[in-house]
């Protein structure tokens, strides 16, 4: 099946914005910029847009994949590498966005055939409702055991610089699968058959590699200049 280049371009946009955001975060770590710059409302909105884009696109791609189990295990391995790399740099990341995406792919490998039998409108609406309901629920609950954070239940003192638990974010991933199903049904539409320049699509086709490598490179540059 041919790739939908418009989705690759969307993923490229998310990657470019992500790299810029992480570079600003590195500047904050090294004291070049202050907290009032890093944690302002526009950058907070940008960060949500980037992450929601990755999750929705990963869900859409799950509808196109021939082996979500293999993809999920690969992404989980990359997420673990990111967490170990962050720990080596003195940062704490537990269950970041790559761990969410990998786990969601594995779950979709198990549940996908059943979910695809649901009417797309029902799955989409149900995913939205469950997303907001799960968000309210997990934010209102504090647990005493420390190992439930992948599900979204945090013990006192829990911290992660990048945290995307299954509840509520798996439901946004499912919403992305509805988008993927729509793309399959309208694959011959003008939007989905656009031919775009490689510069707009190549990064999107290699997003995982770029995600894993970009932060060590940016952090290393900042370390050499502003240590």
mmCIF file of C-alpha atoms in Angstrom:
data_model
loop_
_atom_site.group_PDB
_atom_site.id
_atom_site.type_symbol
_atom_site.label_atom_id
_atom_site.label_comp_id
_atom_site.label_asym_id
_atom_site.label_seq_id
_atom_site.Cartn_x
_atom_site.Cartn_y
_atom_site.Cartn_z
ATOM 1 C CA UNK A 1 0.000 0.000 0.000
ATOM 2 C CA UNK A 2 1.333 3.436 -0.928
ATOM 3 C CA UNK A 3 2.082 5.888 1.851
ATOM 4 C CA UNK A 4 -0.141 8.858 2.502
ATOM 5 C CA UNK A 5 2.353 11.662 1.999
ATOM 6 C CA UNK A 6 0.170 14.245 3.703
ATOM 7 C CA UNK A 7 0.429 12.217 6.928
ATOM 8 C CA UNK A 8 4.206 11.986 6.518
ATOM 9 C CA UNK A 9 4.307 15.768 6.101
ATOM 10 C CA UNK A 10 2.213 16.226 9.251
ATOM 11 C CA UNK A 11 4.636 13.974 11.120
ATOM 12 C CA UNK A 12 7.564 15.979 9.713
ATOM 13 C CA UNK A 13 6.016 19.179 11.051
ATOM 14 C CA UNK A 14 5.634 17.567 14.471
ATOM 15 C CA UNK A 15 9.266 16.407 14.442
ATOM 16 C CA UNK A 16 10.623 19.827 13.491
ATOM 17 C CA UNK A 17 8.549 21.528 16.177
ATOM 18 C CA UNK A 18 9.591 18.860 18.692
ATOM 19 C CA UNK A 19 13.291 19.429 17.980
ATOM 20 C CA UNK A 20 12.843 23.177 18.387
ATOM 21 C CA UNK A 21 10.933 22.684 21.651
ATOM 22 C CA UNK A 22 13.573 20.325 23.055
ATOM 23 C CA UNK A 23 16.333 22.746 22.078
ATOM 24 C CA UNK A 24 14.578 25.465 24.072
ATOM 25 C CA UNK A 25 14.289 23.020 26.983
ATOM 26 C CA UNK A 26 18.027 22.328 26.792
ATOM 27 C CA UNK A 27 18.673 26.075 26.881
ATOM 28 C CA UNK A 28 16.548 26.216 30.021
ATOM 29 C CA UNK A 29 18.514 23.351 31.593
ATOM 30 C CA UNK A 30 21.801 25.162 30.965
ATOM 31 C CA UNK A 31 20.452 28.457 32.301
ATOM 32 C CA UNK A 32 20.409 30.285 28.980
ATOM 33 C CA UNK A 33 16.661 30.939 29.198
ATOM 34 C CA UNK A 34 14.429 31.264 32.247
ATOM 35 C CA UNK A 35 11.365 29.404 33.446
ATOM 36 C CA UNK A 36 9.095 32.264 32.368
ATOM 37 C CA UNK A 37 10.159 31.618 28.770
ATOM 38 C CA UNK A 38 10.108 27.816 28.840
ATOM 39 C CA UNK A 39 6.797 27.376 30.600
ATOM 40 C CA UNK A 40 4.758 30.132 28.978
ATOM 41 C CA UNK A 41 1.309 29.405 27.588
ATOM 42 C CA UNK A 42 2.260 29.419 23.872
ATOM 43 C CA UNK A 43 4.986 26.827 24.421
ATOM 44 C CA UNK A 44 2.682 24.726 26.585
ATOM 45 C CA UNK A 45 0.104 24.719 23.776
ATOM 46 C CA UNK A 46 2.838 23.885 21.250
ATOM 47 C CA UNK A 47 4.012 20.942 23.346
ATOM 48 C CA UNK A 48 0.463 19.544 23.512
ATOM 49 C CA UNK A 49 0.040 19.938 19.759
ATOM 50 C CA UNK A 50 3.281 18.079 19.074
ATOM 51 C CA UNK A 51 2.479 15.164 21.366
ATOM 52 C CA UNK A 52 -1.141 14.871 20.271
ATOM 53 C CA UNK A 53 0.042 14.838 16.651
ATOM 54 C CA UNK A 54 2.429 11.956 17.322
ATOM 55 C CA UNK A 55 -0.236 9.955 19.162
ATOM 56 C CA UNK A 56 -2.946 10.495 16.536
ATOM 57 C CA UNK A 57 -0.555 9.653 13.690
ATOM 58 C CA UNK A 58 0.681 6.539 15.478
ATOM 59 C CA UNK A 59 -2.915 5.419 15.848
ATOM 60 C CA UNK A 60 -3.581 6.072 12.166
ATOM 61 C CA UNK A 61 -0.463 4.110 11.194
ATOM 62 C CA UNK A 62 -1.661 1.188 13.307
ATOM 63 C CA UNK A 63 -4.454 0.739 10.766
ATOM 64 C CA UNK A 64 -1.875 0.479 7.971
ATOM 65 C CA UNK A 65 0.646 -1.778 9.719
ATOM 66 C CA UNK A 66 1.005 -5.465 8.954
ATOM 67 C CA UNK A 67 2.626 -6.181 12.332
ATOM 68 C CA UNK A 68 1.707 -3.865 15.206
ATOM 69 C CA UNK A 69 3.280 -6.252 17.697
ATOM 70 C CA UNK A 70 6.718 -5.923 16.131
ATOM 71 C CA UNK A 71 6.329 -2.175 15.727
ATOM 72 C CA UNK A 72 5.189 -1.837 19.322
ATOM 73 C CA UNK A 73 8.103 -3.822 20.744
ATOM 74 C CA UNK A 74 10.539 -1.780 18.649
ATOM 75 C CA UNK A 75 9.099 1.500 19.906
ATOM 76 C CA UNK A 76 9.098 0.219 23.501
ATOM 77 C CA UNK A 77 12.791 -0.590 23.114
ATOM 78 C CA UNK A 78 13.436 2.917 21.793
ATOM 79 C CA UNK A 79 11.480 4.383 24.702
ATOM 80 C CA UNK A 80 13.589 2.432 27.180
ATOM 81 C CA UNK A 81 16.740 3.701 25.462
ATOM 82 C CA UNK A 82 15.478 7.279 25.794
ATOM 83 C CA UNK A 83 14.773 6.806 29.509
ATOM 84 C CA UNK A 84 18.232 5.340 30.115
ATOM 85 C CA UNK A 85 19.856 8.123 28.111
ATOM 86 C CA UNK A 86 17.947 10.746 30.082
ATOM 87 C CA UNK A 87 19.053 9.142 33.353
ATOM 88 C CA UNK A 88 22.678 9.278 32.175
ATOM 89 C CA UNK A 89 22.224 13.006 31.529
ATOM 90 C CA UNK A 90 20.765 13.563 34.994
ATOM 91 C CA UNK A 91 17.109 13.820 33.922
ATOM 92 C CA UNK A 92 14.141 11.678 34.914
ATOM 93 C CA UNK A 93 11.808 10.284 32.278
ATOM 94 C CA UNK A 94 9.377 7.549 33.236
ATOM 95 C CA UNK A 95 6.791 6.356 30.754
ATOM 96 C CA UNK A 96 7.367 9.014 28.140
ATOM 97 C CA UNK A 97 5.548 9.290 24.830
ATOM 98 C CA UNK A 98 7.505 6.461 23.159
ATOM 99 C CA UNK A 99 6.537 4.033 25.924
ATOM 100 C CA UNK A 100 2.903 5.061 25.460
ATOM 101 C CA UNK A 101 3.068 4.581 21.691
ATOM 102 C CA UNK A 102 4.789 1.202 21.943
ATOM 103 C CA UNK A 103 2.360 -0.114 24.538
ATOM 104 C CA UNK A 104 -0.600 1.217 22.533
ATOM 105 C CA UNK A 105 0.601 -0.597 19.410
ATOM 106 C CA UNK A 106 0.892 -3.855 21.342
ATOM 107 C CA UNK A 107 -2.600 -3.379 22.791
ATOM 108 C CA UNK A 108 -3.976 -2.620 19.348
ATOM 109 C CA UNK A 109 -2.364 -5.792 18.042
ATOM 110 C CA UNK A 110 -4.508 -7.635 20.598
ATOM 111 C CA UNK A 111 -7.692 -5.574 20.390
ATOM 112 C CA UNK A 112 -7.646 -4.145 16.878
ATOM 113 C CA UNK A 113 -9.705 -6.817 15.118
ATOM 114 C CA UNK A 114 -12.491 -6.376 17.656
ATOM 115 C CA UNK A 115 -12.360 -2.575 17.644
ATOM 116 C CA UNK A 116 -12.530 -2.432 13.852
ATOM 117 C CA UNK A 117 -15.939 -4.104 14.005
ATOM 118 C CA UNK A 118 -17.358 -1.046 15.773
ATOM 119 C CA UNK A 119 -18.897 1.766 13.726
ATOM 120 C CA UNK A 120 -16.152 4.397 13.230
ATOM 121 C CA UNK A 121 -18.375 7.187 14.575
ATOM 122 C CA UNK A 122 -19.085 5.196 17.748
ATOM 123 C CA UNK A 123 -15.406 4.366 18.250
ATOM 124 C CA UNK A 124 -14.379 7.972 17.660
ATOM 125 C CA UNK A 125 -16.997 9.465 19.973
ATOM 126 C CA UNK A 126 -16.407 6.793 22.608
ATOM 127 C CA UNK A 127 -12.652 7.401 22.492
ATOM 128 C CA UNK A 128 -13.143 11.131 23.025
ATOM 129 C CA UNK A 129 -15.529 10.630 25.937
ATOM 130 C CA UNK A 130 -13.268 8.052 27.583
ATOM 131 C CA UNK A 131 -10.221 10.276 27.049
ATOM 132 C CA UNK A 132 -11.692 13.146 29.038
ATOM 133 C CA UNK A 133 -13.290 10.860 31.629
ATOM 134 C CA UNK A 134 -10.038 8.980 32.228
ATOM 135 C CA UNK A 135 -8.131 12.244 32.488
ATOM 136 C CA UNK A 136 -10.443 13.548 35.209
ATOM 137 C CA UNK A 137 -10.345 10.203 37.029
ATOM 138 C CA UNK A 138 -6.566 9.768 37.076
ATOM 139 C CA UNK A 139 -5.955 13.387 38.093
ATOM 140 C CA UNK A 140 -8.305 12.956 41.054
ATOM 141 C CA UNK A 141 -6.748 9.729 42.333
ATOM 142 C CA UNK A 142 -3.491 9.320 44.231
ATOM 143 C CA UNK A 143 -2.196 5.834 45.005
ATOM 144 C CA UNK A 144 0.292 4.576 47.567
ATOM 145 C CA UNK A 145 1.988 1.980 45.353
ATOM 146 C CA UNK A 146 4.701 3.293 43.005
ATOM 147 C CA UNK A 147 4.267 0.948 40.040
ATOM 148 C CA UNK A 148 0.878 2.054 38.676
ATOM 149 C CA UNK A 149 2.223 5.140 36.899
ATOM 150 C CA UNK A 150 2.129 3.508 33.406
ATOM 151 C CA UNK A 151 -1.668 3.403 33.822
ATOM 152 C CA UNK A 152 -1.850 7.020 34.958
ATOM 153 C CA UNK A 153 -2.056 6.622 38.741
ATOM 154 C CA UNK A 154 0.761 8.497 40.475
ATOM 155 C CA UNK A 155 2.095 7.970 43.971
ATOM 156 C CA UNK A 156 3.132 11.013 46.036
ATOM 157 C CA UNK A 157 6.463 12.384 44.868
ATOM 158 C CA UNK A 158 6.240 10.914 41.375
ATOM 159 C CA UNK A 159 8.022 12.986 38.731
ATOM 160 C CA UNK A 160 8.753 12.557 35.053
ATOM 161 C CA UNK A 161 9.915 15.186 32.575
ATOM 162 C CA UNK A 162 7.922 13.379 29.869
ATOM 163 C CA UNK A 163 4.858 11.488 31.044
ATOM 164 C CA UNK A 164 2.111 9.985 28.885
ATOM 165 C CA UNK A 165 0.294 7.171 30.715
ATOM 166 C CA UNK A 166 -2.104 4.795 29.023
ATOM 167 C CA UNK A 167 -5.005 6.520 30.764
ATOM 168 C CA UNK A 168 -6.098 8.772 29.166
ATOM 169 C CA UNK A 169 -3.737 8.831 26.167
ATOM 170 C CA UNK A 170 -4.503 5.358 24.792
ATOM 171 C CA UNK A 171 -7.951 6.668 23.896
ATOM 172 C CA UNK A 172 -6.383 9.415 21.785
ATOM 173 C CA UNK A 173 -4.392 6.676 20.036
ATOM 174 C CA UNK A 174 -7.703 4.901 19.337
ATOM 175 C CA UNK A 175 -9.078 8.126 17.898
ATOM 176 C CA UNK A 176 -6.096 8.067 15.579
ATOM 177 C CA UNK A 177 -7.085 4.595 14.389
ATOM 178 C CA UNK A 178 -10.416 6.090 13.322
ATOM 179 C CA UNK A 179 -8.467 8.647 11.298
ATOM 180 C CA UNK A 180 -6.480 5.792 9.753
ATOM 181 C CA UNK A 181 -9.666 3.987 8.830
ATOM 182 C CA UNK A 182 -11.001 7.147 7.179
ATOM 183 C CA UNK A 183 -7.793 7.399 5.145
ATOM 184 C CA UNK A 184 -8.183 3.822 3.943
ATOM 185 C CA UNK A 185 -11.776 4.462 2.884
ATOM 186 C CA UNK A 186 -10.825 7.673 1.031
ATOM 187 C CA UNK A 187 -7.401 6.613 -0.226
ATOM 188 C CA UNK A 188 -8.143 7.902 -3.738
ATOM 189 C CA UNK A 189 -9.127 11.381 -2.589
ATOM 190 C CA UNK A 190 -7.187 14.374 -3.827
ATOM 191 C CA UNK A 191 -5.830 15.155 -0.367
ATOM 192 C CA UNK A 192 -4.459 11.672 0.235
ATOM 193 C CA UNK A 193 -2.907 11.300 -3.214
ATOM 194 C CA UNK A 194 -0.924 14.534 -3.076
ATOM 195 C CA UNK A 195 2.684 14.191 -4.232
ATOM 196 C CA UNK A 196 4.866 16.249 -1.900
ATOM 197 C CA UNK A 197 8.598 17.103 -1.970
ATOM 198 C CA UNK A 198 10.852 14.607 -0.224
ATOM 199 C CA UNK A 199 12.008 17.326 2.174
ATOM 200 C CA UNK A 200 8.480 17.412 3.591
ATOM 201 C CA UNK A 201 8.034 13.657 3.893
ATOM 202 C CA UNK A 202 11.454 12.069 4.516
ATOM 203 C CA UNK A 203 11.714 13.119 8.193
ATOM 204 C CA UNK A 204 8.199 11.839 8.769
ATOM 205 C CA UNK A 205 9.106 8.447 7.332
ATOM 206 C CA UNK A 206 12.091 8.177 9.711
ATOM 207 C CA UNK A 207 10.510 9.733 12.773
ATOM 208 C CA UNK A 208 11.568 7.097 15.306
ATOM 209 C CA UNK A 209 15.260 7.347 14.429
ATOM 210 C CA UNK A 210 15.131 11.138 14.538
ATOM 211 C CA UNK A 211 13.274 11.070 17.857
ATOM 212 C CA UNK A 212 15.884 8.853 19.485
ATOM 213 C CA UNK A 213 18.915 10.722 18.138
ATOM 214 C CA UNK A 214 17.930 14.387 18.108
ATOM 215 C CA UNK A 215 18.006 15.079 21.834
ATOM 216 C CA UNK A 216 21.495 13.627 22.517
ATOM 217 C CA UNK A 217 22.782 15.736 19.623
ATOM 218 C CA UNK A 218 21.077 18.931 20.812
ATOM 219 C CA UNK A 219 22.043 18.317 24.433
ATOM 220 C CA UNK A 220 25.642 17.663 23.412
ATOM 221 C CA UNK A 221 25.790 20.914 21.449
ATOM 222 C CA UNK A 222 24.414 22.865 24.408
ATOM 223 C CA UNK A 223 26.846 21.126 26.758
ATOM 224 C CA UNK A 224 29.829 22.052 24.619
ATOM 225 C CA UNK A 225 28.756 25.691 24.305
ATOM 226 C CA UNK A 226 27.172 26.517 27.675
ATOM 227 C CA UNK A 227 28.614 24.049 30.168
#
